[in-house]
Short mmCIF file of C-alpha atoms in Angstrom, two decimals:
data_model
loop_
_atom_site.label_atom_id
_atom_site.label_comp_id
_atom_site.label_asym_id
_atom_site.label_seq_id
_atom_site.Cartn_x
_atom_site.Cartn_y
_atom_site.Cartn_z
CA MET A 1 -5.28 26.05 46.54
CA SER A 2 -1.82 27.60 46.89
CA GLY A 3 -3.31 30.77 45.47
CA VAL A 4 -3.58 29.35 41.97
CA LEU A 5 -6.70 31.37 41.20
CA GLU A 6 -5.04 34.58 42.28
CA LEU A 7 -2.01 33.77 40.15
CA PHE A 8 -4.28 33.21 37.14
CA ALA A 9 -6.04 36.50 37.83
CA ARG A 10 -2.80 38.42 38.18
CA PHE A 11 -0.61 36.82 35.52
CA TRP A 12 -3.06 35.73 32.83
CA PRO A 13 -1.48 37.92 30.13
CA GLN A 14 1.95 36.35 30.69
CA LEU A 15 0.47 32.86 30.91
CA LEU A 16 -1.47 33.42 27.71
CA GLN A 17 1.61 34.73 25.93
CA GLY A 18 3.68 31.78 27.16
CA ALA A 19 1.01 29.29 26.16
CA GLY A 20 0.84 30.91 22.74
CA ILE A 21 4.59 30.51 22.22
CA THR A 22 4.48 26.93 23.54
CA LEU A 23 1.68 26.08 21.13
CA LEU A 24 3.46 27.80 18.24
CA LEU A 25 6.67 25.87 18.95
CA THR A 26 4.68 22.65 19.08
CA VAL A 27 2.88 23.26 15.82
CA GLU A 28 6.06 24.40 14.03
CA GLY A 29 8.06 21.49 15.39
CA LEU A 30 5.34 19.03 14.46
CA ALA A 31 5.06 20.37 10.93
CA ALA A 32 8.82 20.39 10.35
CA GLY A 33 9.09 16.99 12.01
CA LEU A 34 6.30 15.57 9.85
CA ALA A 35 7.95 16.71 6.63
CA LEU A 36 11.31 15.46 7.79
CA GLY A 37 9.89 12.25 9.24
CA LEU A 38 7.99 11.47 6.06
CA LEU A 39 11.06 11.96 3.89
CA THR A 40 13.12 9.88 6.27
CA ALA A 41 10.60 7.05 6.46
CA LEU A 42 10.23 6.98 2.65
CA GLY A 43 13.99 7.05 2.24
CA ARG A 44 14.41 4.23 4.67
CA VAL A 45 11.69 1.98 3.23
CA TYR A 46 11.98 2.74 -0.49
CA GLY A 47 15.32 4.46 -0.95
CA ASN A 48 18.58 3.04 -2.21
CA ARG A 49 21.46 2.25 0.12
CA PHE A 50 22.56 5.87 0.35
CA TRP A 51 19.16 7.21 1.42
CA ARG A 52 18.59 4.27 3.71
CA GLY A 53 21.90 4.87 5.44
CA LEU A 54 21.24 8.58 5.77
CA ALA A 55 17.78 7.95 7.20
CA ILE A 56 19.02 5.41 9.71
CA GLY A 57 21.88 7.68 10.80
CA TYR A 58 19.58 10.65 11.31
CA VAL A 59 17.05 8.67 13.34
CA GLU A 60 19.68 6.98 15.50
CA ILE A 61 21.46 10.23 16.34
CA PHE A 62 18.39 12.32 17.11
CA ARG A 63 16.52 9.62 19.02
CA GLY A 64 19.65 8.55 20.82
CA THR A 65 20.68 11.88 22.32
CA PRO A 66 18.79 14.18 24.70
CA LEU A 67 16.80 17.01 23.19
CA LEU A 68 18.55 19.38 25.56
CA VAL A 69 21.97 18.40 24.20
CA GLN A 70 20.73 18.97 20.65
CA LEU A 71 19.31 22.35 21.64
CA PHE A 72 22.53 23.49 23.34
CA LEU A 73 24.62 22.29 20.41
CA LEU A 74 22.52 24.38 18.05
CA TYR A 75 22.38 27.48 20.24
CA TYR A 76 25.73 27.44 22.01
CA GLY A 77 27.72 25.07 19.80
CA LEU A 78 27.12 26.34 16.27
CA PRO A 79 28.47 29.85 16.93
CA GLY A 80 31.83 28.13 17.41
CA LEU A 81 31.58 27.12 13.73
CA GLY A 82 30.65 30.65 12.76
CA ILE A 83 26.91 29.97 12.54
CA THR A 84 24.82 31.96 14.93
CA LEU A 85 21.15 31.13 15.27
CA SER A 86 18.55 33.13 17.16
CA ARG A 87 16.88 31.56 20.19
CA GLU A 88 13.69 31.01 18.23
CA TRP A 89 15.47 29.36 15.30
CA SER A 90 17.50 27.15 17.61
CA ALA A 91 14.36 26.07 19.46
CA PHE A 92 12.48 25.46 16.22
CA LEU A 93 15.32 23.45 14.64
CA ALA A 94 15.99 21.36 17.72
CA LEU A 95 12.32 20.50 18.17
CA GLY A 96 11.77 19.84 14.46
CA LEU A 97 14.84 17.64 14.09
CA ASN A 98 14.09 15.72 17.25
CA SER A 99 10.43 15.21 16.47
CA GLY A 100 11.26 14.22 12.87
CA ALA A 101 13.31 11.29 14.11
CA TYR A 102 10.39 9.98 16.18
CA GLN A 103 7.80 10.65 13.49
CA ALA A 104 9.96 8.81 10.97
CA GLU A 105 9.67 5.69 13.09
CA TYR A 106 5.88 5.93 13.43
CA LEU A 107 5.52 6.41 9.69
CA ARG A 108 8.01 3.71 8.78
CA GLY A 109 5.99 1.24 10.82
CA SER A 110 2.81 1.99 8.94
CA LEU A 111 4.53 2.05 5.54
CA LEU A 112 5.75 -1.47 6.27
CA ALA A 113 2.30 -2.51 7.47
CA ILE A 114 0.71 -1.45 4.16
CA GLY A 115 3.25 -3.72 2.61
CA SER A 116 4.50 -4.76 -0.76
CA SER A 117 1.23 -6.21 -2.02
CA GLN A 118 -0.40 -2.79 -2.43
CA MET A 119 2.73 -1.71 -4.28
CA MET A 120 2.36 -4.70 -6.59
CA ALA A 121 -1.31 -3.90 -7.21
CA GLY A 122 -0.43 -0.30 -8.08
CA ARG A 123 2.41 -1.31 -10.38
CA ALA A 124 0.12 -3.87 -12.04
CA ILE A 125 -2.12 -1.17 -13.49
CA GLY A 126 0.87 0.70 -14.86
CA MET A 127 1.63 3.18 -12.10
CA SER A 128 5.26 4.02 -11.46
CA LYS A 129 6.85 3.30 -8.10
CA TRP A 130 6.55 6.89 -6.85
CA GLN A 131 3.06 7.28 -8.26
CA THR A 132 2.02 4.18 -6.32
CA ILE A 133 3.65 5.52 -3.16
CA ARG A 134 1.85 8.85 -3.54
CA GLU A 135 -1.56 7.62 -4.63
CA ILE A 136 -1.85 4.24 -2.94
CA ILE A 137 0.65 3.69 -0.13
CA LEU A 138 0.77 7.07 1.60
CA PRO A 139 -2.98 7.70 1.86
CA GLN A 140 -3.29 4.36 3.64
CA ALA A 141 -0.07 4.52 5.66
CA LEU A 142 -0.82 8.00 7.01
CA ARG A 143 -4.26 6.93 8.18
CA LEU A 144 -2.85 3.80 9.73
CA ALA A 145 -0.20 5.84 11.55
CA ILE A 146 -2.63 8.20 13.28
CA PRO A 147 -3.29 6.29 16.52
CA ALA A 148 0.42 5.79 17.28
CA TRP A 149 1.43 9.15 15.81
CA ALA A 150 -1.12 10.92 18.05
CA ASN A 151 1.35 10.55 20.92
CA GLU A 152 3.78 12.84 19.19
CA PRO A 153 1.95 16.20 19.44
CA VAL A 154 1.43 15.69 23.17
CA SER A 155 4.96 14.47 23.72
CA LEU A 156 6.44 17.34 21.72
CA LEU A 157 4.27 19.89 23.50
CA LYS A 158 5.78 18.82 26.80
CA SER A 159 9.29 18.69 25.35
CA THR A 160 9.04 22.36 24.38
CA ALA A 161 9.48 23.16 28.07
CA VAL A 162 13.26 22.64 27.78
CA VAL A 163 13.69 25.67 25.54
CA PHE A 164 13.19 27.98 28.54
CA LEU A 165 16.86 27.12 29.17
CA ILE A 166 17.86 29.30 26.23
CA ALA A 167 15.40 31.95 27.42
CA VAL A 168 12.64 31.53 24.90
CA PRO A 169 9.67 33.07 26.78
CA GLU A 170 7.35 30.07 26.53
CA LEU A 171 5.04 28.73 29.20
CA MET A 172 7.69 27.16 31.43
CA ALA A 173 9.79 30.33 31.31
CA GLN A 174 6.73 32.33 32.41
CA GLY A 175 6.25 29.88 35.28
CA LYS A 176 9.79 30.49 36.41
CA ILE A 177 9.33 34.25 36.25
CA ILE A 178 6.06 34.06 38.19
CA ALA A 179 7.63 31.79 40.82
CA ALA A 180 10.51 34.22 41.30
CA ARG A 181 8.25 37.24 41.47
CA THR A 182 5.72 35.80 43.94
CA TYR A 183 8.02 33.55 46.01
CA ASN A 184 5.32 30.92 45.42
CA PRO A 185 6.93 28.12 43.37
CA ILE A 186 4.23 25.57 44.21
CA GLY A 187 1.46 27.86 43.07
CA ALA A 188 3.38 29.01 40.00
CA TYR A 189 4.23 25.55 38.72
CA ILE A 190 0.78 24.14 39.48
CA THR A 191 -0.65 27.01 37.48
CA VAL A 192 1.67 26.22 34.59
CA ALA A 193 0.88 22.50 34.85
CA ILE A 194 -2.83 23.29 34.61
CA VAL A 195 -2.26 25.28 31.45
CA TYR A 196 -0.26 22.39 29.93
CA LEU A 197 -3.04 19.97 30.85
CA ALA A 198 -5.62 22.21 29.23
CA ILE A 199 -3.62 22.41 25.98
CA VAL A 200 -3.07 18.63 25.95
CA TYR A 201 -6.78 18.13 26.44
CA LEU A 202 -7.61 20.36 23.49
CA LEU A 203 -4.95 18.71 21.32
CA ASP A 204 -6.30 15.26 22.10
CA ALA A 205 -9.82 16.34 21.29
CA PHE A 206 -8.66 17.76 17.97
CA LEU A 207 -6.72 14.58 17.09
CA LYS A 208 -9.69 12.36 17.88
CA TRP A 209 -11.87 14.53 15.69
CA ALA A 210 -9.33 14.35 12.87
CA GLU A 211 -9.01 10.59 13.17
CA VAL A 212 -12.75 10.12 12.82
CA ARG A 213 -12.92 12.55 9.90
CA VAL A 214 -10.40 10.68 7.75
CA LYS A 215 -11.67 7.25 8.72
CA ILE A 216 -12.56 4.90 5.90
CA PRO A 217 -15.25 2.27 6.47
CA GLY A 218 -13.74 -1.16 6.95
CA PHE A 219 -10.18 0.06 6.47
CA GLU A 220 -9.15 -0.17 10.10
CA ALA A 221 -10.22 -3.81 10.31
CA GLU A 222 -8.34 -4.56 7.09
CA GLY A 223 -5.22 -2.94 8.49
CA LYS A 224 -5.40 -5.05 11.62
CA LYS A 225 -5.81 -8.23 9.63
CA ALA A 226 -2.81 -7.52 7.44
CA MET B 1 -5.18 -16.76 -37.39
CA ASP B 2 -2.72 -13.95 -36.84
CA SER B 3 0.43 -14.27 -34.78
CA PRO B 4 0.14 -14.90 -31.02
CA ILE B 5 -0.73 -11.87 -28.92
CA LEU B 6 1.56 -13.11 -26.15
CA GLN B 7 4.61 -15.25 -26.68
CA ALA B 8 6.85 -16.57 -23.95
CA LYS B 9 10.10 -18.09 -25.15
CA ASN B 10 12.32 -20.28 -23.00
CA LEU B 11 11.56 -18.52 -19.72
CA THR B 12 13.59 -19.48 -16.69
CA LYS B 13 13.16 -18.17 -13.17
CA ILE B 14 15.52 -18.99 -10.34
CA TYR B 15 15.34 -17.79 -6.73
CA GLY B 16 18.74 -18.37 -5.18
CA GLN B 17 19.22 -22.12 -5.48
CA ASN B 18 15.60 -22.84 -6.34
CA VAL B 19 14.61 -23.27 -9.95
CA ILE B 20 11.01 -22.03 -10.02
CA PHE B 21 10.50 -22.88 -13.67
CA GLN B 22 12.80 -23.68 -16.51
CA ASP B 23 12.65 -23.24 -20.26
CA ILE B 24 8.94 -22.50 -20.43
CA SER B 25 7.53 -21.54 -23.80
CA LEU B 26 3.92 -20.61 -24.31
CA ASP B 27 1.94 -18.91 -27.07
CA VAL B 28 -1.35 -17.20 -26.30
CA ASN B 29 -3.51 -16.38 -29.29
CA ARG B 30 -5.90 -13.48 -29.56
CA GLY B 31 -9.23 -14.22 -27.91
CA GLU B 32 -8.03 -17.45 -26.39
CA THR B 33 -8.69 -18.56 -22.81
CA ILE B 34 -5.86 -20.65 -21.48
CA VAL B 35 -6.14 -22.32 -18.09
CA VAL B 36 -2.92 -23.27 -16.35
CA ILE B 37 -3.27 -26.10 -13.86
CA GLY B 38 -0.84 -28.03 -11.74
CA PRO B 39 0.18 -28.77 -8.16
CA SER B 40 1.04 -25.94 -5.78
CA GLY B 41 4.57 -24.62 -5.95
CA THR B 42 5.11 -25.44 -9.60
CA GLY B 43 5.70 -21.82 -10.54
CA LYS B 44 2.30 -21.03 -12.10
CA SER B 45 1.80 -17.80 -10.17
CA THR B 46 5.41 -16.78 -10.63
CA LEU B 47 4.99 -17.31 -14.36
CA LEU B 48 2.09 -14.83 -14.41
CA ARG B 49 4.10 -12.30 -12.42
CA CYS B 50 7.00 -12.67 -14.81
CA ILE B 51 4.74 -12.10 -17.80
CA ASN B 52 3.55 -8.90 -16.10
CA LEU B 53 7.17 -7.95 -15.33
CA LEU B 54 6.32 -7.77 -11.63
CA THR B 55 9.09 -10.32 -11.13
CA PRO B 56 12.16 -10.32 -13.37
CA ILE B 57 12.96 -13.49 -15.30
CA ASN B 58 16.49 -14.90 -15.33
CA SER B 59 16.50 -15.77 -18.99
CA GLY B 60 14.17 -15.98 -21.96
CA GLN B 61 12.05 -13.51 -23.87
CA ILE B 62 8.45 -12.34 -23.71
CA PHE B 63 6.70 -10.77 -26.69
CA LEU B 64 3.46 -8.83 -26.46
CA ASN B 65 1.79 -7.91 -29.75
CA GLY B 66 5.05 -8.81 -31.48
CA LYS B 67 7.19 -6.47 -29.38
CA GLU B 68 9.72 -7.80 -26.94
CA ILE B 69 8.70 -6.53 -23.49
CA THR B 70 11.71 -8.11 -21.79
CA ALA B 71 14.03 -5.93 -23.88
CA PRO B 72 16.05 -3.52 -21.73
CA GLU B 73 14.55 -0.48 -23.45
CA ALA B 74 10.91 -1.56 -22.93
CA SER B 75 9.00 0.51 -20.37
CA GLU B 76 7.64 -1.68 -17.60
CA ASP B 77 4.88 0.77 -16.78
CA LYS B 78 3.70 0.86 -20.42
CA VAL B 79 3.74 -2.92 -20.62
CA ARG B 80 1.69 -3.34 -17.46
CA GLN B 81 -1.03 -1.08 -18.82
CA GLN B 82 -1.52 -3.65 -21.58
CA VAL B 83 -1.47 -6.67 -19.29
CA GLY B 84 -4.29 -6.81 -16.75
CA MET B 85 -3.68 -8.69 -13.53
CA VAL B 86 -6.18 -10.16 -11.09
CA PHE B 87 -4.72 -11.29 -7.77
CA GLN B 88 -5.62 -14.15 -5.49
CA ASN B 89 -6.11 -11.76 -2.55
CA PHE B 90 -7.86 -9.09 -4.67
CA LEU B 91 -5.42 -6.39 -3.50
CA LEU B 92 -7.93 -3.62 -3.92
CA PHE B 93 -6.83 -0.16 -2.84
CA ASN B 94 -8.43 -0.12 0.58
CA HIS B 95 -8.69 3.66 0.92
CA LEU B 96 -10.68 4.03 -2.30
CA THR B 97 -14.30 3.24 -3.16
CA ALA B 98 -15.05 0.56 -5.74
CA LEU B 99 -15.50 3.28 -8.35
CA ASP B 100 -12.23 5.01 -7.46
CA ASN B 101 -10.39 1.69 -7.51
CA VAL B 102 -11.41 1.29 -11.13
CA MET B 103 -10.98 4.99 -11.93
CA ILE B 104 -7.53 5.62 -10.53
CA GLY B 105 -5.63 3.92 -13.35
CA LEU B 106 -7.71 5.81 -15.90
CA SER B 107 -7.09 9.20 -14.37
CA LYS B 108 -3.54 8.77 -13.05
CA VAL B 109 -2.01 6.47 -15.65
CA LYS B 110 -4.07 7.06 -18.78
CA LYS B 111 -4.62 10.70 -17.76
CA LEU B 112 -8.24 10.71 -18.92
CA PRO B 113 -10.32 13.74 -17.92
CA LYS B 114 -12.32 13.07 -14.77
CA ALA B 115 -15.76 12.81 -16.38
CA GLN B 116 -14.52 10.43 -19.03
CA ALA B 117 -12.63 8.29 -16.50
CA ARG B 118 -15.74 8.12 -14.34
CA GLU B 119 -17.93 7.07 -17.21
CA LYS B 120 -15.52 4.34 -18.26
CA ALA B 121 -15.12 3.13 -14.66
CA LEU B 122 -18.90 2.91 -14.24
CA TYR B 123 -19.11 0.97 -17.47
CA GLU B 124 -16.54 -1.56 -16.21
CA LEU B 125 -18.26 -1.87 -12.82
CA ASN B 126 -21.50 -2.51 -14.65
CA ARG B 127 -19.76 -5.17 -16.68
CA VAL B 128 -18.96 -7.11 -13.51
CA GLY B 129 -22.44 -6.45 -12.14
CA LEU B 130 -21.48 -4.00 -9.42
CA SER B 131 -22.69 -0.58 -10.52
CA ASP B 132 -24.87 -0.46 -7.39
CA ARG B 133 -21.77 -0.85 -5.20
CA ALA B 134 -19.77 1.99 -6.78
CA ASP B 135 -19.47 4.05 -3.60
CA HIS B 136 -18.68 1.15 -1.28
CA TYR B 137 -15.21 0.75 0.16
CA PRO B 138 -13.46 -2.64 -0.15
CA GLY B 139 -14.05 -3.24 3.57
CA GLN B 140 -17.78 -3.05 2.91
CA LEU B 141 -17.80 -5.60 0.09
CA SER B 142 -17.86 -9.38 0.16
CA GLY B 143 -14.84 -11.28 -1.15
CA GLY B 144 -16.61 -12.11 -4.39
CA GLN B 145 -17.56 -8.48 -4.90
CA GLN B 146 -14.02 -7.36 -4.14
CA GLN B 147 -12.63 -9.73 -6.70
CA ARG B 148 -15.11 -8.49 -9.30
CA VAL B 149 -13.96 -4.93 -8.59
CA GLY B 150 -10.41 -6.25 -9.06
CA ILE B 151 -11.40 -7.60 -12.46
CA ALA B 152 -13.07 -4.30 -13.39
CA ARG B 153 -9.95 -2.39 -12.31
CA ALA B 154 -7.81 -4.47 -14.65
CA LEU B 155 -10.34 -4.33 -17.51
CA ALA B 156 -10.55 -0.55 -17.32
CA MET B 157 -7.05 -0.24 -18.76
CA ASP B 158 -8.22 -2.05 -21.93
CA PRO B 159 -5.47 -4.66 -21.67
CA SER B 160 -4.46 -6.95 -24.53
CA VAL B 161 -4.26 -9.87 -22.12
CA MET B 162 -5.79 -10.56 -18.74
CA LEU B 163 -3.86 -12.64 -16.22
CA PHE B 164 -5.79 -14.33 -13.39
CA ASP B 165 -3.72 -15.63 -10.48
CA GLU B 166 -5.95 -18.13 -8.64
CA PRO B 167 -8.79 -15.59 -8.61
CA THR B 168 -11.15 -17.73 -6.53
CA SER B 169 -8.77 -19.47 -4.14
CA ALA B 170 -9.31 -16.97 -1.33
CA LEU B 171 -13.10 -17.03 -1.64
CA ASP B 172 -15.74 -18.83 0.37
CA PRO B 173 -17.27 -21.58 -1.79
CA GLU B 174 -20.59 -19.81 -2.21
CA LEU B 175 -18.87 -16.72 -3.65
CA ILE B 176 -16.77 -18.50 -6.27
CA GLY B 177 -19.61 -18.75 -8.78
CA GLU B 178 -20.11 -15.01 -9.21
CA VAL B 179 -16.43 -14.48 -10.05
CA LEU B 180 -16.23 -17.43 -12.43
CA GLY B 181 -19.44 -16.17 -14.03
CA VAL B 182 -17.82 -12.83 -14.84
CA MET B 183 -14.75 -14.59 -16.25
CA GLU B 184 -16.92 -16.83 -18.38
CA ILE B 185 -18.62 -13.80 -19.89
CA LEU B 186 -15.22 -12.27 -20.65
CA ALA B 187 -14.12 -15.50 -22.34
CA ARG B 188 -17.25 -15.48 -24.45
CA GLU B 189 -16.52 -11.87 -25.43
CA HIS B 190 -13.12 -13.16 -26.64
CA MET B 191 -10.97 -11.43 -24.09
CA THR B 192 -7.54 -13.03 -24.18
CA MET B 193 -7.05 -14.66 -20.81
CA LEU B 194 -4.41 -16.68 -19.02
CA VAL B 195 -5.93 -18.20 -15.91
CA VAL B 196 -4.20 -20.07 -13.10
CA THR B 197 -6.89 -21.94 -11.18
CA HIS B 198 -7.91 -25.16 -9.51
CA GLU B 199 -11.50 -24.79 -10.71
CA MET B 200 -11.70 -27.79 -13.00
CA GLY B 201 -15.32 -27.08 -13.90
CA PHE B 202 -14.29 -23.70 -15.29
CA ALA B 203 -11.30 -25.22 -17.07
CA ARG B 204 -13.42 -27.84 -18.75
CA GLU B 205 -16.28 -25.54 -19.73
CA VAL B 206 -14.51 -22.32 -20.65
CA ALA B 207 -10.88 -22.98 -21.59
CA ASN B 208 -9.80 -23.25 -25.21
CA ARG B 209 -6.63 -24.85 -24.03
CA ILE B 210 -5.38 -26.32 -20.78
CA VAL B 211 -1.73 -26.25 -19.81
CA PHE B 212 -0.57 -28.72 -17.18
CA MET B 213 2.52 -27.55 -15.31
CA GLU B 214 4.54 -29.52 -12.83
CA LYS B 215 7.86 -28.90 -11.11
CA GLY B 216 8.61 -25.83 -13.17
CA SER B 217 7.88 -27.13 -16.63
CA ILE B 218 4.95 -27.64 -18.94
CA VAL B 219 4.17 -31.35 -18.97
CA GLU B 220 1.33 -31.31 -21.42
CA GLN B 221 -1.13 -28.97 -23.10
CA GLY B 222 -4.20 -29.38 -25.22
CA SER B 223 -7.94 -28.95 -25.45
CA PRO B 224 -10.00 -29.68 -22.33
CA ASN B 225 -11.27 -32.79 -24.05
CA ASP B 226 -7.76 -34.08 -24.74
CA LEU B 227 -6.49 -33.42 -21.24
CA PHE B 228 -9.48 -34.61 -19.30
CA TYR B 229 -10.26 -37.70 -21.37
CA HIS B 230 -7.08 -38.60 -23.23
CA PRO B 231 -4.14 -37.35 -21.22
CA GLN B 232 -0.80 -38.37 -22.74
CA HIS B 233 1.17 -38.40 -19.52
CA GLU B 234 0.69 -40.48 -16.44
CA ARG B 235 1.33 -37.40 -14.24
CA THR B 236 -1.44 -35.44 -15.92
CA ARG B 237 -3.83 -38.30 -15.38
CA GLU B 238 -2.87 -38.61 -11.71
CA PHE B 239 -3.18 -34.89 -11.06
CA LEU B 240 -6.54 -34.58 -12.77
CA TRP B 241 -7.86 -37.64 -10.98
CA LYS B 242 -6.77 -36.24 -7.63
CA ILE B 243 -8.09 -32.75 -8.19
CA THR B 244 -11.41 -33.92 -9.60
CA GLU B 245 -11.77 -36.08 -6.52
CA LEU B 246 -11.25 -32.97 -4.41
CA TYR B 247 -13.13 -30.28 -6.26
CA GLY B 248 -15.05 -31.84 -9.10
CA LYS B 249 -17.79 -33.84 -7.37
CA LYS B 250 -20.56 -31.49 -8.32
CA ASP B 251 -19.53 -31.49 -11.96
CA GLU B 252 -19.88 -35.24 -12.13
CA GLU B 253 -23.36 -35.11 -10.71
CA GLU B 254 -24.53 -32.81 -13.45
#
């Protein structure tokens, strides 16, 4: 099959290295995006006008422009302002900022689904607003968000491919190198596609496992009713 | 008798153009069970929420144990620890077991050590007859059981007053009894309670005083005997006749 097996046999160290960088970028971007997305969602749902405005602006800008434009602005644009970022930092920031905007929307949806009644119940026993958010709202909202949020790791993983354009040696970049070296673009990109598929498969399996682990009996049904 | 534990003075609540209630004054004495009755939309539930400061009033004053809780310098969170609230839709914390629902206020608000909080929470669950359901999540409990956990959660904070906002309205008929039973026991133990309900049997048997509210004001109040058998106002008579027709059949058969 277009010599895919031979390519694996010959280039497995490069493929492994590329896959490692791809996975690292995904995990870093997800983590940064989760922190950013959580802050943004909280700011948008519970913040005052200032935080709400900031949150909306951030989400609109980073969801409304291509990741590639954001990446190039960070890597090629910022030096014009006297800020020079390494390739890795540019890739990390672009992916984190972009993913954060999407994650904010997933989390906002589930914060709204948990609703004001749980807030009232928390306040009624004397908890402060932020205590109620931390102890009552978030543990439920995060669980509720998992099925929709589970798209994000897979989506981000595939988005990392664009950073080969600033020469970060991730999986796609390795594919390009292999294609050039073997004059076998079909084989090279099929090989790379197979590696992506394998990582997605593992990610999905992990997410399913995590979803079951944090499941609370009867909670899902309650969430659907609300 | 000492001064009222809860005093509402000239409370008014307005949403936009709508006057929810106007110039309501109500004294609740220590150990008293007051049942508030009246047609839907007369501001009974809003009144409870205002007393708990969950909804701000537009004017008037509320005193709890002689201190004004509507004063600007009063801490809402402190006040709510002293006023227990039981909701129509239970509003249990769905991600926590029955025990943790009762415990969370003790450990996070009262900052009790874990063992002590646990012991107190188990005691309160036992009080509502649910110690064998401690590790069940709300989704695994019946409505009546959920509401009893809700009562235990409020009781755990050792409130001065317990507010019940139509505690049985969301329950299937066969589950109402177990919740009213728990409330009856509390009344007999002289817990101070303010109960909004349509359960006339409970009102007649358990209340020390019944308050009839309509269109945002208190029309009439008095002992169950006075209100049920010698109502002063035509509207009270009409309402009681109608609601007994609807809910009270089984009481009459007794």
